[in-house]
Short mmCIF file of C-alpha atoms and ligand atoms in Angstrom, two decimals:
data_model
loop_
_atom_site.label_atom_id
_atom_site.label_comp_id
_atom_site.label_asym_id
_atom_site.label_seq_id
_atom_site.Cartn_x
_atom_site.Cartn_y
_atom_site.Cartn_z
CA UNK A 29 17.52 53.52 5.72
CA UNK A 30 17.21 56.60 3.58
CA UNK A 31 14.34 55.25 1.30
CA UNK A 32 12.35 53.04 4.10
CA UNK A 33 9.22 55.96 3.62
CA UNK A 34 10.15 56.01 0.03
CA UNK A 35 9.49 51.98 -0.02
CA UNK A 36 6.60 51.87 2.39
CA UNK A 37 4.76 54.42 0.76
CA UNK A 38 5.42 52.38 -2.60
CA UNK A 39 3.76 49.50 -0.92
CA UNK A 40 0.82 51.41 0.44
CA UNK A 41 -0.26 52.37 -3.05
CA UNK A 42 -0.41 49.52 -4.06
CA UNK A 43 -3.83 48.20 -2.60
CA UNK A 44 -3.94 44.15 -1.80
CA UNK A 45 -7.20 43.88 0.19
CA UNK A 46 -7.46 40.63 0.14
CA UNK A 47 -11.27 40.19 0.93
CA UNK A 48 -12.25 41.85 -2.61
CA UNK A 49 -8.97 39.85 -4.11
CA UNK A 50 -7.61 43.33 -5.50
CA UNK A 51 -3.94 43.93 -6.03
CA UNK A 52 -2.83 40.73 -4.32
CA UNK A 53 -0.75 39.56 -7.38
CA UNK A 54 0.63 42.70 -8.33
CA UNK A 55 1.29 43.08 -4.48
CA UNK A 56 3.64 39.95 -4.43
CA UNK A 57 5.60 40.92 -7.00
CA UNK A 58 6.03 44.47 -5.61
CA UNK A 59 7.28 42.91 -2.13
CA UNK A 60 9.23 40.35 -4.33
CA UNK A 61 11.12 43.44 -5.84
CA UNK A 62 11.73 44.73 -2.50
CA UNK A 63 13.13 41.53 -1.40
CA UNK A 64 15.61 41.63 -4.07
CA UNK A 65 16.14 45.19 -3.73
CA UNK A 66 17.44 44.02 -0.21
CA UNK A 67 19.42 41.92 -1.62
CA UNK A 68 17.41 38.28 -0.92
CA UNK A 69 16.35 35.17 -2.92
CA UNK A 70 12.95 35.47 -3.53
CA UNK A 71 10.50 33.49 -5.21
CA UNK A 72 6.54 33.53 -5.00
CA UNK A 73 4.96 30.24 -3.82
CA UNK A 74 2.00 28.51 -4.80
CA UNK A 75 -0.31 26.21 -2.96
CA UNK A 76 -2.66 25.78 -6.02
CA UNK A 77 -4.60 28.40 -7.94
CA UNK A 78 -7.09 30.88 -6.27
CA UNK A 79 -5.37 30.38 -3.02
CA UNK A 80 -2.91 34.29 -2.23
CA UNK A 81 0.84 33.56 -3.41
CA UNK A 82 3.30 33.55 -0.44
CA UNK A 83 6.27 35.76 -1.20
CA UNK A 84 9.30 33.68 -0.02
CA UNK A 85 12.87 35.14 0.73
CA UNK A 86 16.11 34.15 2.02
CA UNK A 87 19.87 35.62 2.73
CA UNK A 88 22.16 32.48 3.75
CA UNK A 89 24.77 33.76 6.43
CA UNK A 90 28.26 32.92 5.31
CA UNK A 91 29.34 33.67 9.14
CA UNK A 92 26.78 31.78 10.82
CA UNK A 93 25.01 29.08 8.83
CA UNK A 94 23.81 27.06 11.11
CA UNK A 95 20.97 29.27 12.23
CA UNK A 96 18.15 30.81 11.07
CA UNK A 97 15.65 33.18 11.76
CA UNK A 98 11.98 33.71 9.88
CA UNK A 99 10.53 36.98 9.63
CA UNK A 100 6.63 36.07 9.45
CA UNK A 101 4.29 39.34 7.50
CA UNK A 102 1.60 39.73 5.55
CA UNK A 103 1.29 41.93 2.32
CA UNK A 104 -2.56 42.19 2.62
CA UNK A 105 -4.92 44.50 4.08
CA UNK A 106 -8.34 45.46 5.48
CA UNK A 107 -11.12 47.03 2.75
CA UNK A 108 -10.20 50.54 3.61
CA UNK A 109 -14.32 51.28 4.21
CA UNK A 110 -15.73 53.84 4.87
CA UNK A 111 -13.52 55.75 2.52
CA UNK A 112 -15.65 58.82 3.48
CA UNK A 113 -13.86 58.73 6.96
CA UNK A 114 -10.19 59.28 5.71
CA UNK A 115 -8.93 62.36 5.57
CA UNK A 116 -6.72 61.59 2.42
CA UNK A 117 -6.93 58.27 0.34
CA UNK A 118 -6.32 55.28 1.81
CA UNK A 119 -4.13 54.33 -0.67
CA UNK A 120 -2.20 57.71 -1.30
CA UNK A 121 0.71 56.60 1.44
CA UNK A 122 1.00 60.77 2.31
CA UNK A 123 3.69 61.63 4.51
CA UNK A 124 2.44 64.61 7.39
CA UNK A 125 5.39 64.80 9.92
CA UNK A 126 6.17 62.09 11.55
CA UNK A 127 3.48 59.72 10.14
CA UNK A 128 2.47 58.00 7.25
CA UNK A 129 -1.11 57.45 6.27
CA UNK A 130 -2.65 54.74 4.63
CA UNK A 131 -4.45 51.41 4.28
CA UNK A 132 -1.57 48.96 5.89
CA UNK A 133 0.62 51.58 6.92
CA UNK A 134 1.03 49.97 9.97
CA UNK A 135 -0.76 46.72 9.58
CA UNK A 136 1.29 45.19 8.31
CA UNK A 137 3.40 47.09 5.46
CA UNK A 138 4.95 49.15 7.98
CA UNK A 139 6.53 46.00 10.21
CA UNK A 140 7.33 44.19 6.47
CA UNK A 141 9.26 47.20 5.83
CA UNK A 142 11.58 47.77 8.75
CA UNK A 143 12.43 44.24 8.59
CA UNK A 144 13.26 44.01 5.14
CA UNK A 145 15.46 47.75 5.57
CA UNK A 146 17.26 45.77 8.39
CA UNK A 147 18.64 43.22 6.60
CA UNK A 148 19.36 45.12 3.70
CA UNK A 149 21.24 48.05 6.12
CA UNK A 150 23.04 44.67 6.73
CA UNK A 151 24.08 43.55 3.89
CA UNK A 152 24.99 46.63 2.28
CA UNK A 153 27.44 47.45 5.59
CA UNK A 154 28.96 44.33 6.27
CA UNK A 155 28.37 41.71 3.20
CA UNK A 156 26.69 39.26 5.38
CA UNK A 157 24.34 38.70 7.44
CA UNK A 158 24.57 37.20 11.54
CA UNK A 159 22.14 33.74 10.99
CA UNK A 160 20.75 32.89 8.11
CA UNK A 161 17.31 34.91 6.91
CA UNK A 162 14.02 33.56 6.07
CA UNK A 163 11.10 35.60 4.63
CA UNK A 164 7.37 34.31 4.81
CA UNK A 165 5.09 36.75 3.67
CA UNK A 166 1.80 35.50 3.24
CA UNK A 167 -1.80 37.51 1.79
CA UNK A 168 -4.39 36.32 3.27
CA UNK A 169 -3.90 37.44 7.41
CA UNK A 170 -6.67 39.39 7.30
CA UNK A 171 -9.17 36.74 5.83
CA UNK A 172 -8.13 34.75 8.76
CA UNK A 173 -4.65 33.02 7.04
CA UNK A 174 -6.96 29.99 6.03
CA UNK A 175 -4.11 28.35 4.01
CA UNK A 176 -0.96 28.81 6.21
CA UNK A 177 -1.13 25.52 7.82
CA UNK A 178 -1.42 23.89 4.51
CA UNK A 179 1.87 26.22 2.96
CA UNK A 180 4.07 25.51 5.98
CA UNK A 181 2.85 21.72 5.54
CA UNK A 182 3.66 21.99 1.88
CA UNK A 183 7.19 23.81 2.74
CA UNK A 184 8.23 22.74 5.84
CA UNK A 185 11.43 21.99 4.55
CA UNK A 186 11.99 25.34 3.11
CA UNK A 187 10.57 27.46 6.29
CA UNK A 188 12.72 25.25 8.82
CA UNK A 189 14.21 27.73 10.93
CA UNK A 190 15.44 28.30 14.69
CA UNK A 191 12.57 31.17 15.59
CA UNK A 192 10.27 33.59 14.23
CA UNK A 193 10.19 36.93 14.63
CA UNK A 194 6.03 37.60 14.19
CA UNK A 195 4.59 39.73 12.19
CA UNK A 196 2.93 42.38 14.13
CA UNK A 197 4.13 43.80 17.85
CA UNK A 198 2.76 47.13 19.73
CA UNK A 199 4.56 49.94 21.36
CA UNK A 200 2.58 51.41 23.86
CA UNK A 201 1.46 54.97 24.99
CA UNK A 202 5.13 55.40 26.57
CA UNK A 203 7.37 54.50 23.48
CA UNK A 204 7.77 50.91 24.87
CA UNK A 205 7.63 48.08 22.72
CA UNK A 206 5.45 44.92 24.19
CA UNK A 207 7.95 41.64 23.40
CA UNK A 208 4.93 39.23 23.15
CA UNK A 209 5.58 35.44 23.86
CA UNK A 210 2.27 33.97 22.54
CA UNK A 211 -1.79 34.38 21.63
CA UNK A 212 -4.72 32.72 22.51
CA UNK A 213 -6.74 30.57 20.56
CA UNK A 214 -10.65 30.36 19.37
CA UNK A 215 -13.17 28.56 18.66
CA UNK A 216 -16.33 30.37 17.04
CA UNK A 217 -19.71 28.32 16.91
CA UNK A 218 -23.37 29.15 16.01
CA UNK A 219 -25.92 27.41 18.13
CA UNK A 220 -29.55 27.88 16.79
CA UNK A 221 -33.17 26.41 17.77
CA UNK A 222 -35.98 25.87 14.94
CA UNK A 223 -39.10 25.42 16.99
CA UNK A 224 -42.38 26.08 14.64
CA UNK A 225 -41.84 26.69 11.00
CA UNK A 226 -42.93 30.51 11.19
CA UNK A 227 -43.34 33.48 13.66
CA UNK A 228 -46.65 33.27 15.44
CA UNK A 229 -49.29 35.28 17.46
CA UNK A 230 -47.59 35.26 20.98
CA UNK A 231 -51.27 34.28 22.25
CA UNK A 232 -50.04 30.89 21.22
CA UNK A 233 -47.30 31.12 23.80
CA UNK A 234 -49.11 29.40 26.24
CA UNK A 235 -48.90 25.77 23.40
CA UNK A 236 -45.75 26.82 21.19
CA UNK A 237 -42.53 27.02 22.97
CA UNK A 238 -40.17 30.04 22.80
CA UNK A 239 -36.90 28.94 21.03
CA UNK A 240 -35.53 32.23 22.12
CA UNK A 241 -36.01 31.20 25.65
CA UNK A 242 -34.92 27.49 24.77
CA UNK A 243 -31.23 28.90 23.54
CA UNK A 244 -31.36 31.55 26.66
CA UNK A 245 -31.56 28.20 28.99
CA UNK A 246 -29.27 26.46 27.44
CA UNK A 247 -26.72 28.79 26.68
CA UNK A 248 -26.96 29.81 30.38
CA UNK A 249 -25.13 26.36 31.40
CA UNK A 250 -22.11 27.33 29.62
CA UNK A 251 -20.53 29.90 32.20
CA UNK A 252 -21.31 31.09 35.09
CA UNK A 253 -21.19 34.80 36.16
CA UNK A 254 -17.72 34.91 36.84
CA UNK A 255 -16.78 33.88 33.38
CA UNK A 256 -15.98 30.27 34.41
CA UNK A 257 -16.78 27.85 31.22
CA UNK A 258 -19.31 25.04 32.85
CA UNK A 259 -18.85 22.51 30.13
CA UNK A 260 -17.35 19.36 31.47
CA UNK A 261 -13.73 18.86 31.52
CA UNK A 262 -13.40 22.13 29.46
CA UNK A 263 -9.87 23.12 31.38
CA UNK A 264 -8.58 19.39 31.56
CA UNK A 265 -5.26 19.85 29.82
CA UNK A 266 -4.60 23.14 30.73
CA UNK A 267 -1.73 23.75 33.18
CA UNK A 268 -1.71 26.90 35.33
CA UNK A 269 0.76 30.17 34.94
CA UNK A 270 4.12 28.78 35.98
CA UNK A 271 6.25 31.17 38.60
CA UNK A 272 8.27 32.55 36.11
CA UNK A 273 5.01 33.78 33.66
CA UNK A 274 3.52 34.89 37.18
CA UNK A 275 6.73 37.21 37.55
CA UNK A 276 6.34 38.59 34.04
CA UNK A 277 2.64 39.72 34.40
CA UNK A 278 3.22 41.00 37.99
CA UNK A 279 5.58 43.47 36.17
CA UNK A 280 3.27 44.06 33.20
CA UNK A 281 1.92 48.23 33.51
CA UNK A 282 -1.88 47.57 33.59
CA UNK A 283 -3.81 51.00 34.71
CA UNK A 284 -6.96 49.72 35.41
CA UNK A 285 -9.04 52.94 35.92
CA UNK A 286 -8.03 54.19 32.27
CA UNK A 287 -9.18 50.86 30.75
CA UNK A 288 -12.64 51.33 32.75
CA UNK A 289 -12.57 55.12 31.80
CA UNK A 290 -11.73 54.23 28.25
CA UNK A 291 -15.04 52.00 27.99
CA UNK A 292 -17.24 53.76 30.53
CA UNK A 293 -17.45 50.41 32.61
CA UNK A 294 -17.58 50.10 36.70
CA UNK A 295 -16.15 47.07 37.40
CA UNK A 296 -14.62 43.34 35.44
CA UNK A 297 -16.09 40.35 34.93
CA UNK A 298 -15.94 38.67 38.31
CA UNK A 299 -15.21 41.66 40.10
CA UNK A 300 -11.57 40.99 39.30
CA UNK A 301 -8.58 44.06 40.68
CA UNK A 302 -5.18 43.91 40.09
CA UNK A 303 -3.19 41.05 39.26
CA UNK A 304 -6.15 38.78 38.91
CA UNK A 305 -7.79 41.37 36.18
CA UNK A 306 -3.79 40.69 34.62
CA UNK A 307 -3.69 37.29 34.73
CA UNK A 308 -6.75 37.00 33.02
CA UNK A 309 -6.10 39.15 29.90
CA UNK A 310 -3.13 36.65 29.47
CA UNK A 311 -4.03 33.48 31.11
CA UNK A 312 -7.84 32.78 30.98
CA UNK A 313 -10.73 31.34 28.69
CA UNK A 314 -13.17 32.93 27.57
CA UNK A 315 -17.17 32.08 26.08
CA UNK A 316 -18.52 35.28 24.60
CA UNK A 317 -21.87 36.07 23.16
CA UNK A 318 -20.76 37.83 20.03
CA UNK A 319 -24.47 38.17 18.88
CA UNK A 320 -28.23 36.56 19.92
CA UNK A 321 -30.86 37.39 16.72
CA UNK A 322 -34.64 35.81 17.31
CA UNK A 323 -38.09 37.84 17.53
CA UNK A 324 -38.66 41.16 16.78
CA UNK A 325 -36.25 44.25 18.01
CA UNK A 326 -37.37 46.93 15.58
CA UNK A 327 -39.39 50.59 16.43
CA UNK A 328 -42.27 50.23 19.44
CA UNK A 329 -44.61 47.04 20.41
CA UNK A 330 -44.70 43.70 18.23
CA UNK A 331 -46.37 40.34 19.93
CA UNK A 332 -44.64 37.86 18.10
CA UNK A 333 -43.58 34.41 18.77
CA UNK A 334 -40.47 34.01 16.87
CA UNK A 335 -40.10 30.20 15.09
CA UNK A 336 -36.41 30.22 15.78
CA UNK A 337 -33.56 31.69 17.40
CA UNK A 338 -29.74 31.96 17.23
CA UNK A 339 -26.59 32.87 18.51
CA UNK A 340 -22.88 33.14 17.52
CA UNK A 341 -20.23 32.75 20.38
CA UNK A 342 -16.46 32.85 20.55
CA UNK A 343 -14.79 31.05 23.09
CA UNK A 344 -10.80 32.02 23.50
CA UNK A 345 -8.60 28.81 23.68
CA UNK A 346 -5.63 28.93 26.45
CA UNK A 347 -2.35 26.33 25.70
CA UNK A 348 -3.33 22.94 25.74
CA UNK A 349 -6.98 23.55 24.75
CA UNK A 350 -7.64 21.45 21.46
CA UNK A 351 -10.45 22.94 19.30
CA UNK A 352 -12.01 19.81 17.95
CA UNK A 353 -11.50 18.30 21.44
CA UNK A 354 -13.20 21.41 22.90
CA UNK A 355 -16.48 21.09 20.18
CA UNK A 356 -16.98 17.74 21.29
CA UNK A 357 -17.24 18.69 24.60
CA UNK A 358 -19.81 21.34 24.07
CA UNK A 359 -22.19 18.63 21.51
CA UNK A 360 -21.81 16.14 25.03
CA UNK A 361 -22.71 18.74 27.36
CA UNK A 362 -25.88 19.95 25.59
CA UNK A 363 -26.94 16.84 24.85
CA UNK A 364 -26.57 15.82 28.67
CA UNK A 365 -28.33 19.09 29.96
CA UNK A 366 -31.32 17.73 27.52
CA UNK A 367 -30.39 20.58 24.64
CA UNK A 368 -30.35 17.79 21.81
CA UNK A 369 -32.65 19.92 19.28
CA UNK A 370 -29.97 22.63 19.57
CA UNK A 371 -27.82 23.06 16.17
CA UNK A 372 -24.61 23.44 16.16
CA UNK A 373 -21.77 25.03 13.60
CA UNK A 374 -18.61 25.28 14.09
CA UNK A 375 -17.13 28.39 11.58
CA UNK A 376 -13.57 28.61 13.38
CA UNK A 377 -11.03 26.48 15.55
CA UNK A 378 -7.83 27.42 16.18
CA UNK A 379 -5.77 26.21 19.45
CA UNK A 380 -3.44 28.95 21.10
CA UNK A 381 0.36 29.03 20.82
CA UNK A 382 3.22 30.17 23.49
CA UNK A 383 6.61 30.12 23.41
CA UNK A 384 8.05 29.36 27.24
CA UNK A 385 9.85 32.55 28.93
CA UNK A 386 12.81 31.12 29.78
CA UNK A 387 13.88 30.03 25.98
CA UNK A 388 16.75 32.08 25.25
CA UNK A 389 15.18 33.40 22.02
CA UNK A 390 13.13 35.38 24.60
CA UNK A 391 16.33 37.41 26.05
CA UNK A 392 17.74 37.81 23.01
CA UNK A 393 14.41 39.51 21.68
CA UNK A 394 14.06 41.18 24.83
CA UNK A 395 17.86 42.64 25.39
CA UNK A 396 17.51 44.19 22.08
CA UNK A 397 14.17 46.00 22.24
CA UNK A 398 15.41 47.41 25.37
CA UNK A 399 18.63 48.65 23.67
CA UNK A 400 16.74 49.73 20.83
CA UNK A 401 13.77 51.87 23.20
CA UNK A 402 15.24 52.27 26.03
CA UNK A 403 13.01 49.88 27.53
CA UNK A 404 10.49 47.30 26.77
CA UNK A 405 7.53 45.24 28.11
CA UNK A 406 7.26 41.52 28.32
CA UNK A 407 3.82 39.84 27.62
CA UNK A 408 3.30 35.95 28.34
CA UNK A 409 0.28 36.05 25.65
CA UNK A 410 -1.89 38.59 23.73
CA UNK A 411 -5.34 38.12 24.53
CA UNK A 412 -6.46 38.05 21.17
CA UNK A 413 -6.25 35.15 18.35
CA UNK A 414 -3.57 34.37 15.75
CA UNK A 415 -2.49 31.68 13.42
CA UNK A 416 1.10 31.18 15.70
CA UNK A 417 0.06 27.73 16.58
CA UNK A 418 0.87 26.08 13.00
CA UNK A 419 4.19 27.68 13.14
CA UNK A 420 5.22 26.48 16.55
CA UNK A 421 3.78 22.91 15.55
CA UNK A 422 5.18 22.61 12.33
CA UNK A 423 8.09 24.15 12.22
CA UNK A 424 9.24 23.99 16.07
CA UNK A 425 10.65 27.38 16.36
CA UNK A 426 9.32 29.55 19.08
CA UNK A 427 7.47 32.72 18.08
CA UNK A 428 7.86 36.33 18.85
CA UNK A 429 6.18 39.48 18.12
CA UNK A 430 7.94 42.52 18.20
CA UNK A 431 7.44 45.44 15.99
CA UNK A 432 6.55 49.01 15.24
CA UNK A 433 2.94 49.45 15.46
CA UNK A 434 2.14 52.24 18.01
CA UNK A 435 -0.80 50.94 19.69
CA UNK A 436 -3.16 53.69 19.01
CA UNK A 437 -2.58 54.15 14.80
CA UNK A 438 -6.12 53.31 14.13
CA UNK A 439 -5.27 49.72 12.46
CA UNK A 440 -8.32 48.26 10.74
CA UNK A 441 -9.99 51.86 10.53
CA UNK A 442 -10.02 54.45 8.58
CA UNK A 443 -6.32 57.45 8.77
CA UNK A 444 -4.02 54.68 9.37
CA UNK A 445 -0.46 55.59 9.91
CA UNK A 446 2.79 54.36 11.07
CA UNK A 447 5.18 56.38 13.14
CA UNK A 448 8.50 57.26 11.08
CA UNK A 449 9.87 57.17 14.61
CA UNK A 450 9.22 54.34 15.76
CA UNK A 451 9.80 52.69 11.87
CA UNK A 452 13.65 53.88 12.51
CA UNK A 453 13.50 52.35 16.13
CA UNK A 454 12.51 49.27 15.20
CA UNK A 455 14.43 48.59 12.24
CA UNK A 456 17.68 49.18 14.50
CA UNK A 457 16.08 46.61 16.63
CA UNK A 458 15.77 44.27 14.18
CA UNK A 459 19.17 44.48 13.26
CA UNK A 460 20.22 43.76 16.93
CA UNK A 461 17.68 40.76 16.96
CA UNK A 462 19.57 39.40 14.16
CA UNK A 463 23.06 40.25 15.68
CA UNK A 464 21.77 38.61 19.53
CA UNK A 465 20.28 35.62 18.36
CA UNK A 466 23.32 35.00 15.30
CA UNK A 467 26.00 35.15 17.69
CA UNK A 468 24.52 33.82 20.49
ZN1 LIG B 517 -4.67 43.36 10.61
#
């Protein structure tokens, strides 16, 4: 494990931000090197030009070959803007202590690498490995993974495995890793209203119609103030929290009065305390004005009567919620309410993915994060969004997320780090994944 800062700070200099498309080729081949370093098969994969290689690997067990686990990562990264906020550069990888700053450091070049130290600690002590290995390492998770559905369509052969170790996972404030069993899914739309073909004098109010106030009324019969979704037969499918999920979030550390101290709030949607405040983090839909635009909102007095208006809203998806299903529903129900002029476009669907608690992947995961920490956290679903639905689909295997990411190393902003700590943890836990869910 002697060169795991050695290697990560190798791939933090290299940048791959794959919204500009810089460094993502020369980033594949750098983790490809690694891979072989480790002592994997690797190969790059195409879908078809213009779309981010995925860097493939694989170590076939010689003890066990008749299982196999996928390690899922990304070699991309966020634009490190505003580079004026970073205390060194975001792509210098410098080492202060115990952390390591940079543009992916955590996110996700720091998971890639304890996984990739883990089998190669492996190999280079015992010659084999427990199950057989699987590397998918895609670069574009932080454009949204756009093409992953069509590479594991394209390789579903190649990527069969048993389960998937995913490629992010949080430890929290207390050095305890979160073993997360799932994420939600979403479905972003933007409704709009063109009433008169330009702004007017608001005298005219009393003839023109507001579309401002046209969206307001019919966005209004979405939810109602408790954050219950209105459209017909929205939660049809879904099936409620079974006992043993119940169990899991009961146990879950949720300090309410730091979260509401943290964001200077009084009380949740709902009024929700306790358990019901945890149940909904993990368990419950969501339809969220992300932004409303229409009129005028700049310095002092302007009486205008804007010609349109618009909004952009995210609904979260729970299991069993379908995203084209779900857009249907929303066209029917503002049509019924009379909201026919309203447009609609749809920018994002993706349905949310779970793997039950009581698959023994789960306790294998589990048993070794608590060996590894001392003690670890089980989470029936992250409340936000990821692509883990394709994966459990397509490929069948139920999905983890486990890593090294300490919750509060400033991912997606500027002085990210990783913990050297917690890099060294979890790469021993990693090892004991492989070792649980190989022999088991
Ligand atoms: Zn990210």
């Amino acid at each position: 494990m002697d060169d795991l800062v050695a290697d990560l700070q190798m791939l933090i200099r290299q940048p791959s931000v794959s919204a500009k498309n810089e460094g993502i080729e020369e980033c594949a081949k750098l983790v490809q090197k690694l891979l072989k370093k480790s002592g994997a098969k690797s190969e790059i994969l195409r879908l078809r030009k213009g779309v981010a290689p995925i860097v493939y690997g694989e170590i076939k067990s010689k003890q066990n070959p008749e299982k196999t686990l996928m390690f899922y990562n990304h070699y991309d990264v966020q634009p490190a803007e505003p580079f004026d906020l970073w205390d060194d550069p975001p792509f210098s990888g410098v080492k202060k202590g115990n952390k390591i700053f940079g543009r992916g450091a955590s996110d996700d070049k720091g998971e890639l690498i304890t996984r990739i130290k883990a089998v190669e600690a492996y190999l280079k002590t015992t010659g084999d490995v427990p199950c057989n290995i699987k590397f998918v390492i895609e670069g574009e998770e932080e454009t949204g993974s756009e093409h992953i559905e069509d590479y594991l369509k394209k390789y579903k052969k190649k990527f069969s495995c048993d389960g998937v170790i995913w490629e992010f996972g949080y430890v929290d404030a207390k050095n305890r890793p979160i073993v997360g069993l799932g994420m939600k899914g979403l479905l972003f739309v933007e409704l709009s209203v063109q009433e008169s073909v330009r702004d007017a004098h608001s005298s005219l109010a009393v003839l023109i119609k507001n579309p401002a106030w046209r969206l307001i009324e019919a966005i209004n019969t979405l939810r109602n103030s408790d954050g219950k979704i209105l459209i017909k037969d929205w939660y049809k499918e879904v099936s409620s929290l079974s006992k043993n999920d119940l169990g899991i979030i009961q146990k879950e550390p949720f300090d309410e009065n730091v979260f509401k101290k943290e964001f200077g709030i009084k009380s949740f949607v709902g009024n929700k305390k306790g358990l019901e405040a945890k149940k909904a983090l993990v368990g419950d839909a969501t339809c969220n004005i992300a932004g409303f635009v229409s009129g005028y909102t700049g310095d002092g007095a302007k009486t205008v009567l804007p010609g349109n208006a618009l909004v952009k809203i995210d609904f979260r998806l729970i299991p069993k919620m379908d995203p084209k299903k779900q857009v249907s529903r929303l066209k029917k129900h503002l049509k019924s309410k009379g909201f026919s002029d309203i447009r609609i476009k749809v920018f994002h669907g993706e349905a949310a993915a779970r793997t039950k608690s009581s698959h023994p992947f789960v306790s294998q995961v589990k048993a070794a994060a608590d060996k590894s920490f001392g003690k670890s956290i089980l989470n029936v679903s992250n409340a936000g969004t990821g692509p883990m639905h394709p994966f459990v689909e397509i490929l069948k295997a139920p999905c983890i997320s486990i890593g090294s990411t300490y919750m509060f190393s400033r991912i997606h902003s500027p002085n990210e780090f990783a913990r050297i700590d917690l890099l060294k943890k979890t790469t021993k836990c990693m090892c004991m994944i492989m070792d649980n869910f190989g022999k088991n």
